[in-house]
mmCIF file of C-alpha atoms in Angstrom:
data_model
loop_
_atom_site.group_PDB
_atom_site.id
_atom_site.type_symbol
_atom_site.label_atom_id
_atom_site.label_comp_id
_atom_site.label_asym_id
_atom_site.label_seq_id
_atom_site.Cartn_x
_atom_site.Cartn_y
_atom_site.Cartn_z
ATOM 1 C CA MET A 2 0.723 25.368 9.050
ATOM 2 C CA PHE A 3 1.866 24.184 5.643
ATOM 3 C CA GLU A 4 -0.564 25.358 2.932
ATOM 4 C CA HIS A 5 -1.741 22.849 0.354
ATOM 5 C CA ARG A 6 -4.646 24.925 -0.857
ATOM 6 C CA TYR A 7 -2.830 25.980 -4.023
ATOM 7 C CA VAL A 8 -2.632 22.273 -4.882
ATOM 8 C CA SER A 9 -6.052 20.969 -3.916
ATOM 9 C CA ASP A 10 -8.835 22.112 -1.609
ATOM 10 C CA HIS A 11 -9.773 18.474 -1.025
ATOM 11 C CA LEU A 12 -6.214 17.640 0.026
ATOM 12 C CA GLN A 13 -6.139 20.680 2.282
ATOM 13 C CA LYS A 14 -9.375 19.616 3.993
ATOM 14 C CA ALA A 15 -8.203 16.043 4.514
ATOM 15 C CA VAL A 16 -4.886 17.269 5.943
ATOM 16 C CA GLU A 17 -6.743 19.587 8.324
ATOM 17 C CA ALA A 18 -9.080 16.786 9.418
ATOM 18 C CA PHE A 19 -6.182 14.389 10.057
ATOM 19 C CA SER A 20 -4.252 17.117 11.901
ATOM 20 C CA ARG A 21 -7.019 17.407 14.480
ATOM 21 C CA LEU A 22 -6.314 13.839 15.629
ATOM 22 C CA PRO A 23 -4.067 13.599 18.701
ATOM 23 C CA GLY A 24 -0.350 13.327 17.962
ATOM 24 C CA ILE A 25 -0.782 14.074 14.242
ATOM 25 C CA GLY A 26 1.026 17.148 12.912
ATOM 26 C CA PRO A 27 0.546 18.644 9.454
ATOM 27 C CA LYS A 28 3.466 16.668 7.996
ATOM 28 C CA SER A 29 2.147 13.285 9.166
ATOM 29 C CA ALA A 30 -1.332 14.314 8.036
ATOM 30 C CA LEU A 31 -0.017 15.098 4.547
ATOM 31 C CA ARG A 32 1.780 11.769 4.441
ATOM 32 C CA MET A 33 -1.434 9.976 5.380
ATOM 33 C CA ALA A 34 -3.492 11.838 2.759
ATOM 34 C CA LEU A 35 -0.970 11.200 -0.036
ATOM 35 C CA TYR A 36 -0.823 7.542 0.981
ATOM 36 C CA LEU A 37 -4.603 7.225 0.616
ATOM 37 C CA LEU A 38 -4.456 8.869 -2.815
ATOM 38 C CA LYS A 39 -1.996 6.214 -3.949
ATOM 39 C CA GLN A 40 -4.127 3.297 -2.734
ATOM 40 C CA GLY A 41 -7.286 1.949 -4.309
ATOM 41 C CA GLU A 42 -10.587 3.617 -3.436
ATOM 42 C CA GLY A 43 -11.447 0.632 -1.217
ATOM 43 C CA GLU A 44 -8.754 1.618 1.275
ATOM 44 C CA SER A 45 -10.293 5.065 1.846
ATOM 45 C CA GLU A 46 -13.811 3.629 1.939
ATOM 46 C CA ASP A 47 -12.756 1.085 4.520
ATOM 47 C CA LEU A 48 -11.142 3.741 6.709
ATOM 48 C CA ALA A 49 -14.106 6.126 6.439
ATOM 49 C CA GLU A 50 -16.531 3.284 7.151
ATOM 50 C CA SER A 51 -14.564 2.150 10.234
ATOM 51 C CA ILE A 52 -14.520 5.686 11.608
ATOM 52 C CA LEU A 53 -18.272 6.172 11.174
ATOM 53 C CA THR A 54 -19.146 2.734 12.555
ATOM 54 C CA LEU A 55 -16.853 3.279 15.530
ATOM 55 C CA ARG A 56 -18.496 6.552 16.448
ATOM 56 C CA ARG A 57 -22.085 5.471 15.719
ATOM 57 C CA LYS A 58 -22.143 1.927 17.059
ATOM 58 C CA VAL A 59 -19.869 1.952 20.091
ATOM 59 C CA VAL A 60 -21.744 2.615 23.343
ATOM 60 C CA TYR A 61 -20.815 2.856 26.996
ATOM 61 C CA CYS A 62 -21.511 -0.223 29.123
ATOM 62 C CA SER A 63 -24.459 0.391 31.436
ATOM 63 C CA GLY A 64 -22.567 -1.482 34.154
ATOM 64 C CA CYS A 65 -19.005 -0.148 34.225
ATOM 65 C CA ARG A 66 -19.126 2.639 31.585
ATOM 66 C CA MET A 67 -16.418 0.954 29.565
ATOM 67 C CA ILE A 68 -16.793 1.267 25.789
ATOM 68 C CA SER A 69 -18.637 -1.680 24.332
ATOM 69 C CA ASP A 70 -20.512 -2.914 21.257
ATOM 70 C CA ALA A 71 -23.412 -4.162 23.399
ATOM 71 C CA PRO A 72 -25.358 -2.484 26.245
ATOM 72 C CA LEU A 73 -23.386 -4.643 28.692
ATOM 73 C CA CYS A 74 -19.642 -5.033 28.034
ATOM 74 C CA PRO A 75 -17.896 -8.439 27.735
ATOM 75 C CA VAL A 76 -16.433 -8.077 31.249
ATOM 76 C CA CYS A 77 -19.728 -7.182 32.958
ATOM 77 C CA SER A 78 -21.593 -9.919 31.079
ATOM 78 C CA ASN A 79 -18.994 -12.616 31.770
ATOM 79 C CA PRO A 80 -20.405 -14.952 34.469
ATOM 80 C CA GLU A 81 -16.881 -16.001 35.455
ATOM 81 C CA ARG A 82 -15.855 -12.541 36.671
ATOM 82 C CA ASP A 83 -15.992 -11.874 40.397
ATOM 83 C CA ARG A 84 -18.925 -9.488 40.930
ATOM 84 C CA GLY A 85 -17.785 -8.806 44.496
ATOM 85 C CA ILE A 86 -14.789 -6.651 43.467
ATOM 86 C CA ILE A 87 -14.917 -3.377 41.527
ATOM 87 C CA CYS A 88 -11.742 -1.757 40.253
ATOM 88 C CA VAL A 89 -12.180 2.004 39.805
ATOM 89 C CA VAL A 90 -10.107 3.504 36.974
ATOM 90 C CA GLU A 91 -9.813 6.865 35.264
ATOM 91 C CA ASN A 92 -10.415 5.848 31.666
ATOM 92 C CA VAL A 93 -11.038 3.205 29.045
ATOM 93 C CA ARG A 94 -7.359 2.737 28.378
ATOM 94 C CA ASP A 95 -6.698 1.824 32.009
ATOM 95 C CA VAL A 96 -9.215 -1.019 31.708
ATOM 96 C CA MET A 97 -7.371 -2.249 28.618
ATOM 97 C CA SER A 98 -4.018 -2.082 30.411
ATOM 98 C CA ILE A 99 -5.277 -4.017 33.444
ATOM 99 C CA GLU A 100 -7.084 -6.576 31.256
ATOM 100 C CA HIS A 101 -3.886 -6.992 29.308
ATOM 101 C CA THR A 102 -2.049 -8.102 32.462
ATOM 102 C CA GLY A 103 -4.524 -10.979 32.797
ATOM 103 C CA ARG A 104 -4.192 -10.717 36.599
ATOM 104 C CA TYR A 105 -7.592 -9.287 37.502
ATOM 105 C CA LYS A 106 -10.846 -11.198 37.537
ATOM 106 C CA GLY A 107 -13.276 -8.678 39.059
ATOM 107 C CA LEU A 108 -15.351 -5.924 37.439
ATOM 108 C CA TYR A 109 -14.451 -2.315 36.600
ATOM 109 C CA HIS A 110 -15.839 1.156 36.994
ATOM 110 C CA VAL A 111 -14.642 3.845 34.589
ATOM 111 C CA LEU A 112 -14.788 7.324 36.166
ATOM 112 C CA GLY A 113 -14.206 9.128 32.882
ATOM 113 C CA GLY A 114 -11.526 11.403 34.366
ATOM 114 C CA ILE A 115 -10.036 12.453 37.680
ATOM 115 C CA ILE A 116 -10.653 15.471 39.870
ATOM 116 C CA SER A 117 -8.515 18.306 38.520
ATOM 117 C CA PRO A 118 -9.442 21.824 39.619
ATOM 118 C CA ILE A 119 -6.854 23.270 37.242
ATOM 119 C CA ASP A 120 -8.717 21.708 34.278
ATOM 120 C CA GLY A 121 -12.085 22.581 35.806
ATOM 121 C CA ILE A 122 -12.973 18.912 36.424
ATOM 122 C CA GLY A 123 -14.882 18.350 39.647
ATOM 123 C CA PRO A 124 -16.553 15.254 41.148
ATOM 124 C CA ALA A 125 -19.813 16.095 39.340
ATOM 125 C CA ASP A 126 -18.071 15.604 35.982
ATOM 126 C CA LEU A 127 -17.083 12.055 36.886
ATOM 127 C CA ALA A 128 -19.161 8.879 37.153
ATOM 128 C CA VAL A 129 -19.141 8.963 40.962
ATOM 129 C CA GLU A 130 -22.911 8.785 41.491
ATOM 130 C CA PRO A 131 -23.256 5.734 39.215
ATOM 131 C CA LEU A 132 -20.509 4.062 41.266
ATOM 132 C CA LEU A 133 -22.296 4.734 44.569
ATOM 133 C CA GLU A 134 -25.510 3.451 42.985
ATOM 134 C CA ARG A 135 -23.792 0.229 41.968
ATOM 135 C CA LEU A 136 -22.451 -0.198 45.500
ATOM 136 C CA SER A 137 -25.857 0.540 47.073
ATOM 137 C CA LYS A 138 -27.288 -2.517 45.315
ATOM 138 C CA GLY A 139 -25.114 -4.692 47.553
ATOM 139 C CA GLY A 140 -22.936 -7.691 46.756
ATOM 140 C CA VAL A 141 -19.687 -5.739 46.469
ATOM 141 C CA ARG A 142 -17.133 -6.552 49.174
ATOM 142 C CA GLU A 143 -14.105 -4.639 47.845
ATOM 143 C CA VAL A 144 -13.405 -1.490 45.809
ATOM 144 C CA ILE A 145 -9.899 -1.123 44.384
ATOM 145 C CA LEU A 146 -8.901 2.469 43.627
ATOM 146 C CA ALA A 147 -6.551 2.091 40.646
ATOM 147 C CA LEU A 148 -5.862 5.747 39.850
ATOM 148 C CA SER A 149 -2.670 7.528 38.864
ATOM 149 C CA THR A 150 -0.264 8.277 41.700
ATOM 150 C CA THR A 151 -0.381 11.980 40.873
ATOM 151 C CA MET A 152 -1.779 14.800 42.985
ATOM 152 C CA GLU A 153 -5.067 14.607 41.039
ATOM 153 C CA GLY A 154 -5.207 10.842 41.433
ATOM 154 C CA GLU A 155 -4.599 11.084 45.194
ATOM 155 C CA THR A 156 -7.261 13.790 45.529
ATOM 156 C CA THR A 157 -9.765 11.642 43.673
ATOM 157 C CA CYS A 158 -8.897 8.602 45.808
ATOM 158 C CA PHE A 159 -9.446 10.629 48.969
ATOM 159 C CA TYR A 160 -12.753 12.002 47.696
ATOM 160 C CA LEU A 161 -14.029 8.537 46.773
ATOM 161 C CA TYR A 162 -12.791 7.126 50.075
ATOM 162 C CA LYS A 163 -14.814 9.708 51.995
ATOM 163 C CA LYS A 164 -17.921 8.969 49.901
ATOM 164 C CA MET A 165 -17.617 5.225 50.511
ATOM 165 C CA ALA A 166 -16.319 5.227 54.092
ATOM 166 C CA SER A 167 -19.772 4.709 55.598
ATOM 167 C CA LEU A 168 -20.408 1.584 53.502
ATOM 168 C CA ALA A 169 -19.291 -1.794 54.813
ATOM 169 C CA ILE A 170 -16.918 -2.270 51.883
ATOM 170 C CA LYS A 171 -13.167 -2.824 51.972
ATOM 171 C CA ILE A 172 -11.376 -0.040 50.102
ATOM 172 C CA THR A 173 -7.907 -0.738 48.701
ATOM 173 C CA THR A 174 -5.492 0.961 46.324
ATOM 174 C CA ILE A 175 -3.036 -0.606 43.911
ATOM 175 C CA ALA A 176 0.428 -1.221 45.385
ATOM 176 C CA ARG A 177 2.866 1.647 44.962
ATOM 177 C CA GLY A 178 6.611 1.302 45.001
ATOM 178 C CA VAL A 179 9.649 0.765 42.834
ATOM 179 C CA GLY A 180 8.547 -0.782 39.524
ATOM 180 C CA PHE A 181 9.626 -4.305 38.655
ATOM 181 C CA GLY A 182 12.804 -4.103 36.610
ATOM 182 C CA ASP A 183 13.489 -0.510 37.712
ATOM 183 C CA GLN A 184 16.971 0.452 38.859
ATOM 184 C CA LEU A 185 17.081 2.127 42.275
ATOM 185 C CA GLU A 186 19.426 4.873 41.162
ATOM 186 C CA TYR A 187 16.871 6.074 38.584
ATOM 187 C CA THR A 188 13.871 5.909 40.919
ATOM 188 C CA ASP A 189 12.590 9.276 42.105
ATOM 189 C CA GLU A 190 13.099 10.187 45.767
ATOM 190 C CA LEU A 191 9.433 10.231 46.741
ATOM 191 C CA THR A 192 8.803 6.737 45.382
ATOM 192 C CA LEU A 193 12.001 5.399 46.915
ATOM 193 C CA GLY A 194 11.295 7.029 50.298
ATOM 194 C CA ARG A 195 7.761 5.668 50.461
ATOM 195 C CA SER A 196 8.912 2.252 49.291
ATOM 196 C CA ILE A 197 11.265 2.059 52.267
ATOM 197 C CA GLU A 198 8.569 3.225 54.701
ATOM 198 C CA ASN A 199 6.061 0.758 53.277
ATOM 199 C CA ARG A 200 8.496 -2.143 53.195
ATOM 200 C CA GLN A 201 6.973 -5.606 53.210
ATOM 201 C CA PRO A 202 8.059 -9.030 54.474
ATOM 202 C CA PHE A 203 10.287 -10.726 51.924
ATOM 203 C CA LYS A 204 8.542 -13.707 50.311
ATOM 204 C CA PRO A 205 10.771 -15.981 48.262
ATOM 205 C CA GLU A 206 8.544 -17.245 45.390
ATOM 206 C CA MET B 13 -0.438 -6.291 17.805
ATOM 207 C CA PHE B 14 -2.439 -5.191 20.811
ATOM 208 C CA GLU B 15 -5.862 -6.882 20.837
ATOM 209 C CA HIS B 16 -8.933 -4.751 21.471
ATOM 210 C CA ARG B 17 -11.392 -7.321 20.205
ATOM 211 C CA TYR B 18 -12.455 -8.294 23.709
ATOM 212 C CA VAL B 19 -13.537 -4.690 24.198
ATOM 213 C CA SER B 20 -15.212 -3.849 20.897
ATOM 214 C CA ASP B 21 -15.068 -5.231 17.371
ATOM 215 C CA HIS B 22 -15.768 -1.751 16.022
ATOM 216 C CA LEU B 23 -12.844 -0.319 17.974
ATOM 217 C CA GLN B 24 -10.632 -3.149 16.768
ATOM 218 C CA LYS B 25 -11.578 -2.471 13.140
ATOM 219 C CA ALA B 26 -10.959 1.271 13.443
ATOM 220 C CA VAL B 27 -7.591 0.662 15.108
ATOM 221 C CA GLU B 28 -6.621 -1.738 12.329
ATOM 222 C CA ALA B 29 -7.701 0.746 9.644
ATOM 223 C CA PHE B 30 -5.735 3.599 11.256
ATOM 224 C CA SER B 31 -2.706 1.320 11.716
ATOM 225 C CA ARG B 32 -2.475 0.793 7.968
ATOM 226 C CA LEU B 33 -1.702 4.499 7.500
ATOM 227 C CA PRO B 34 2.013 5.310 7.175
ATOM 228 C CA GLY B 35 3.773 6.093 10.444
ATOM 229 C CA ILE B 36 0.815 5.016 12.586
ATOM 230 C CA GLY B 37 1.426 2.158 15.011
ATOM 231 C CA PRO B 38 -1.269 0.376 17.005
ATOM 232 C CA LYS B 39 -0.796 2.654 20.025
ATOM 233 C CA SER B 40 -1.287 5.884 18.032
ATOM 234 C CA ALA B 41 -4.203 4.253 16.214
ATOM 235 C CA LEU B 42 -5.880 3.439 19.538
ATOM 236 C CA ARG B 43 -5.317 6.998 20.739
ATOM 237 C CA MET B 44 -6.932 8.353 17.563
ATOM 238 C CA ALA B 45 -9.931 6.008 17.855
ATOM 239 C CA LEU B 46 -10.526 6.825 21.528
ATOM 240 C CA TYR B 47 -10.240 10.531 20.725
ATOM 241 C CA LEU B 48 -12.965 10.233 18.089
ATOM 242 C CA LEU B 49 -15.206 8.378 20.548
ATOM 243 C CA LYS B 50 -14.892 11.294 22.957
ATOM 244 C CA GLN B 51 -15.773 13.940 20.357
ATOM 245 C CA GLY B 52 -19.193 14.687 18.907
ATOM 246 C CA GLU B 53 -20.382 12.609 15.966
ATOM 247 C CA GLY B 54 -19.703 15.561 13.649
ATOM 248 C CA GLU B 55 -15.953 15.175 14.132
ATOM 249 C CA SER B 56 -15.983 11.590 12.848
ATOM 250 C CA GLU B 57 -18.358 12.465 10.026
ATOM 251 C CA ASP B 58 -16.121 15.323 8.970
ATOM 252 C CA LEU B 59 -13.033 13.102 8.939
ATOM 253 C CA ALA B 60 -14.777 10.284 7.038
ATOM 254 C CA GLU B 61 -16.200 12.773 4.541
ATOM 255 C CA SER B 62 -12.782 14.397 3.940
ATOM 256 C CA ILE B 63 -11.197 11.010 3.336
ATOM 257 C CA LEU B 64 -13.836 9.950 0.812
ATOM 258 C CA THR B 65 -13.867 13.298 -0.987
ATOM 259 C CA LEU B 66 -10.079 13.309 -1.167
ATOM 260 C CA ARG B 67 -9.937 9.889 -2.763
ATOM 261 C CA ARG B 68 -12.939 10.359 -5.068
ATOM 262 C CA LYS B 69 -12.508 13.956 -6.237
ATOM 263 C CA VAL B 70 -8.765 14.481 -6.500
ATOM 264 C CA VAL B 71 -7.416 13.765 -9.978
ATOM 265 C CA TYR B 72 -4.031 13.900 -11.652
ATOM 266 C CA CYS B 73 -3.334 16.970 -13.794
ATOM 267 C CA SER B 74 -3.365 16.056 -17.472
ATOM 268 C CA GLY B 75 -0.405 18.379 -17.957
ATOM 269 C CA CYS B 76 2.131 17.633 -15.230
ATOM 270 C CA ARG B 77 0.480 14.681 -13.391
ATOM 271 C CA MET B 78 0.436 16.636 -10.148
ATOM 272 C CA ILE B 79 -2.615 16.004 -7.941
ATOM 273 C CA SER B 80 -5.329 18.534 -8.600
ATOM 274 C CA ASP B 81 -9.025 19.258 -8.094
ATOM 275 C CA ALA B 82 -9.466 20.169 -11.772
ATOM 276 C CA PRO B 83 -8.296 18.406 -14.969
ATOM 277 C CA LEU B 84 -5.532 21.003 -15.240
ATOM 278 C CA CYS B 85 -3.689 21.932 -12.021
ATOM 279 C CA PRO B 86 -3.308 25.531 -10.762
ATOM 280 C CA VAL B 87 0.322 25.647 -11.940
ATOM 281 C CA CYS B 88 -0.370 24.362 -15.475
ATOM 282 C CA SER B 89 -3.398 26.633 -15.849
ATOM 283 C CA ASN B 90 -1.609 29.746 -14.551
ATOM 284 C CA PRO B 91 -0.850 32.021 -17.549
ATOM 285 C CA GLU B 92 1.989 33.672 -15.619
ATOM 286 C CA ARG B 93 4.082 30.488 -15.379
ATOM 287 C CA ASP B 94 6.898 30.062 -17.893
ATOM 288 C CA ARG B 95 5.789 27.271 -20.271
ATOM 289 C CA GLY B 96 9.315 27.020 -21.683
ATOM 290 C CA ILE B 97 10.779 25.301 -18.600
ATOM 291 C CA ILE B 98 9.737 21.941 -17.163
ATOM 292 C CA CYS B 99 11.068 20.752 -13.825
ATOM 293 C CA VAL B 100 11.022 16.947 -13.576
ATOM 294 C CA VAL B 101 10.458 15.608 -10.050
ATOM 295 C CA GLU B 102 9.890 12.235 -8.465
ATOM 296 C CA ASN B 103 6.620 12.879 -6.641
ATOM 297 C CA VAL B 104 3.836 15.215 -5.596
ATOM 298 C CA ARG B 105 5.616 16.202 -2.412
ATOM 299 C CA ASP B 106 8.636 17.456 -4.357
ATOM 300 C CA VAL B 107 6.362 19.849 -6.272
ATOM 301 C CA MET B 108 5.029 21.119 -2.958
ATOM 302 C CA SER B 109 8.550 21.626 -1.587
ATOM 303 C CA ILE B 110 9.730 23.531 -4.671
ATOM 304 C CA GLU B 111 6.528 25.625 -4.808
ATOM 305 C CA HIS B 112 7.051 26.398 -1.150
ATOM 306 C CA THR B 113 10.424 28.011 -1.920
ATOM 307 C CA GLY B 114 8.654 30.479 -4.219
ATOM 308 C CA ARG B 115 11.779 30.535 -6.443
ATOM 309 C CA TYR B 116 10.511 28.636 -9.467
ATOM 310 C CA LYS B 117 8.156 30.013 -12.095
ATOM 311 C CA GLY B 118 8.123 27.252 -14.726
ATOM 312 C CA LEU B 119 5.999 24.091 -15.017
ATOM 313 C CA TYR B 120 6.493 20.633 -13.508
ATOM 314 C CA HIS B 121 6.422 17.019 -14.546
ATOM 315 C CA VAL B 122 5.799 14.390 -11.872
ATOM 316 C CA LEU B 123 7.415 11.042 -12.747
ATOM 317 C CA GLY B 124 5.596 9.131 -10.031
ATOM 318 C CA GLY B 125 8.787 7.441 -8.808
ATOM 319 C CA ILE B 126 12.399 6.846 -9.790
ATOM 320 C CA ILE B 127 14.104 3.907 -11.446
ATOM 321 C CA SER B 128 14.898 1.386 -8.741
ATOM 322 C CA PRO B 129 15.666 -2.164 -9.890
ATOM 323 C CA ILE B 130 15.751 -3.352 -6.281
ATOM 324 C CA ASP B 131 12.103 -2.277 -5.859
ATOM 325 C CA GLY B 132 11.201 -3.563 -9.319
ATOM 326 C CA ILE B 133 10.550 -0.057 -10.658
ATOM 327 C CA GLY B 134 11.652 0.407 -14.252
ATOM 328 C CA PRO B 135 11.228 3.297 -16.732
ATOM 329 C CA ALA B 136 7.919 1.820 -17.932
ATOM 330 C CA ASP B 137 6.440 2.363 -14.454
ATOM 331 C CA LEU B 138 7.212 6.079 -14.587
ATOM 332 C CA ALA B 139 5.590 8.902 -16.552
ATOM 333 C CA VAL B 140 8.482 9.064 -19.049
ATOM 334 C CA GLU B 141 6.445 8.678 -22.231
ATOM 335 C CA PRO B 142 4.036 11.497 -21.225
ATOM 336 C CA LEU B 143 7.104 13.701 -20.645
ATOM 337 C CA LEU B 144 8.531 12.968 -24.100
ATOM 338 C CA GLU B 145 5.084 13.612 -25.563
ATOM 339 C CA ARG B 146 4.932 17.015 -23.871
ATOM 340 C CA LEU B 147 8.382 17.871 -25.209
ATOM 341 C CA SER B 148 7.495 16.702 -28.743
ATOM 342 C CA LYS B 149 4.786 19.372 -28.874
ATOM 343 C CA GLY B 150 7.528 22.004 -28.872
ATOM 344 C CA GLY B 151 7.864 25.257 -26.947
ATOM 345 C CA VAL B 152 10.045 23.814 -24.178
ATOM 346 C CA ARG B 153 13.580 25.188 -24.095
ATOM 347 C CA GLU B 154 14.819 23.712 -20.798
ATOM 348 C CA VAL B 155 14.206 20.603 -18.699
ATOM 349 C CA ILE B 156 15.448 20.691 -15.104
ATOM 350 C CA LEU B 157 16.070 17.269 -13.580
ATOM 351 C CA ALA B 158 15.280 17.808 -9.895
ATOM 352 C CA LEU B 159 15.685 14.270 -8.576
ATOM 353 C CA SER B 160 17.257 12.941 -5.393
ATOM 354 C CA THR B 161 21.041 12.775 -5.405
ATOM 355 C CA THR B 162 20.903 9.050 -4.636
ATOM 356 C CA MET B 163 22.031 6.184 -6.854
ATOM 357 C CA GLU B 164 18.431 5.729 -8.054
ATOM 358 C CA GLY B 165 18.069 9.457 -8.723
ATOM 359 C CA GLU B 166 21.303 9.561 -10.728
ATOM 360 C CA THR B 167 20.276 6.482 -12.741
ATOM 361 C CA THR B 168 16.936 8.094 -13.559
ATOM 362 C CA CYS B 169 18.632 11.363 -14.554
ATOM 363 C CA PHE B 170 20.975 9.477 -16.864
ATOM 364 C CA TYR B 171 18.105 7.525 -18.427
ATOM 365 C CA LEU B 172 16.069 10.677 -19.046
ATOM 366 C CA TYR B 173 19.133 12.485 -20.386
ATOM 367 C CA LYS B 174 19.670 9.735 -22.982
ATOM 368 C CA LYS B 175 15.987 9.851 -23.956
ATOM 369 C CA MET B 176 16.059 13.619 -24.432
ATOM 370 C CA ALA B 177 19.594 14.061 -25.817
ATOM 371 C CA SER B 178 18.420 14.110 -29.447
ATOM 372 C CA LEU B 179 15.969 16.952 -28.762
ATOM 373 C CA ALA B 180 17.146 20.535 -29.044
ATOM 374 C CA ILE B 181 16.390 21.196 -25.389
ATOM 375 C CA LYS B 182 18.779 22.347 -22.670
ATOM 376 C CA ILE B 183 18.951 19.769 -19.884
ATOM 377 C CA THR B 184 20.022 20.914 -16.420
ATOM 378 C CA THR B 185 20.042 19.461 -12.914
ATOM 379 C CA ILE B 186 19.561 21.227 -9.635
ATOM 380 C CA ALA B 187 22.787 22.479 -8.061
ATOM 381 C CA ARG B 188 24.469 20.008 -5.762
ATOM 382 C CA GLY B 189 26.887 20.934 -3.033
ATOM 383 C CA VAL B 190 27.169 21.769 0.623
ATOM 384 C CA GLY B 191 23.749 22.845 1.915
ATOM 385 C CA PHE B 192 23.238 26.423 3.051
ATOM 386 C CA GLY B 193 23.844 26.556 6.782
ATOM 387 C CA ASP B 194 25.703 23.214 6.797
ATOM 388 C CA GLN B 195 28.981 22.877 8.638
ATOM 389 C CA LEU B 196 31.841 21.527 6.540
ATOM 390 C CA GLU B 197 33.024 19.101 9.193
ATOM 391 C CA TYR B 198 29.641 17.333 9.123
ATOM 392 C CA THR B 199 29.367 17.202 5.328
ATOM 393 C CA ASP B 200 29.970 13.773 3.784
ATOM 394 C CA GLU B 201 33.168 13.253 1.759
ATOM 395 C CA LEU B 202 31.464 12.735 -1.595
ATOM 396 C CA THR B 203 29.492 15.958 -1.369
ATOM 397 C CA LEU B 204 32.494 17.900 -0.118
ATOM 398 C CA GLY B 205 34.794 16.460 -2.818
ATOM 399 C CA ARG B 206 32.349 17.268 -5.605
ATOM 400 C CA SER B 207 31.706 20.713 -4.177
ATOM 401 C CA ILE B 208 35.401 21.513 -4.477
ATOM 402 C CA GLU B 209 35.634 20.140 -8.020
ATOM 403 C CA ASN B 210 32.532 22.074 -9.076
ATOM 404 C CA ARG B 211 33.600 25.308 -7.384
ATOM 405 C CA GLN B 212 32.031 28.485 -8.739
ATOM 406 C CA PRO B 213 33.145 32.124 -9.009
ATOM 407 C CA PHE B 214 32.425 33.925 -5.746
ATOM 408 C CA LYS B 215 29.607 36.451 -6.139
ATOM 409 C CA PRO B 216 29.152 38.843 -3.230
ATOM 410 C CA GLU B 217 25.366 39.509 -3.074
#
């Protein structure tokens, strides 16, 4: 790592702190620190304040475990959302992505990860029990498993399926296949093979 | 810009604050904010603290205008540096780059920019007067102009040269030519042409 200590201990510390953020190397961190030095003090105060408020005020929704400013997130507290459907996702970002599509009107459940023995993450590390608790209260008719189509995602789907199989709830997964706008020649073999096996009736829209 | 307001105002504010940093788009900013939410509170406090300390405690050296933790920077206050040579650079990062080479033992002078009419930066916006003041105190035998070899850099060199021409001080510029390790076929014509004109006696090392 580039050493700035001969210049300024304070600069060095700021560069180190920025470098711990994901995707930020020492060069970007230096650029960020020098930028802040050039701006008025208000810019740094605003950034520091936002960081502290973010960490101290943001909580996890008691319903779906999504991040939220209130005990119940805007989705869970919205009376227009369909409380009969729960979409299970790995993380907060997945909720954002699905919300961004504007195509889903049910609730969510954030697992906080997926089963990954190689990373030492087992079912006990995920919000599986809270999910089963939510389902035990009744009123849910469908659970959508919207997890990555990786080995870990499939394992987690299977585990959740087994846990929920005894409940009278429909369990679905998001559709898999060739992405819209994808060219066949660049689609991997597994996806293409399964897409042919799972072919569907053509519906002109 | 991606909207996170429906999720959390605090998240939205942090993402906006991070996005103002150079080279950080909304996606990286979101990644950084979500990372901080996952870490202990100490991580955010440490980052916020470093940012505030950086902005509030770092000053500009009264000698060379380099950033520094003390009124006089480590270079200016080092008795082993040659006070007879001043290397004029555009910005703080240039000092770091030259220091990093370990090949320069004189002092610096940070201009804080270069003359660029298109950006509205004229000589009055740069630390030219402080440079002339330093030189007027005597004891300096050489000024090295280490500016970019761009149009703006050349203009600034010429301006400084005119300002200093009446002083009995040797004025030099950093050597220009084909970079070490560069292939001739990929060197631009101007550089290659000037490198031939300014050819030097071959010295086997």
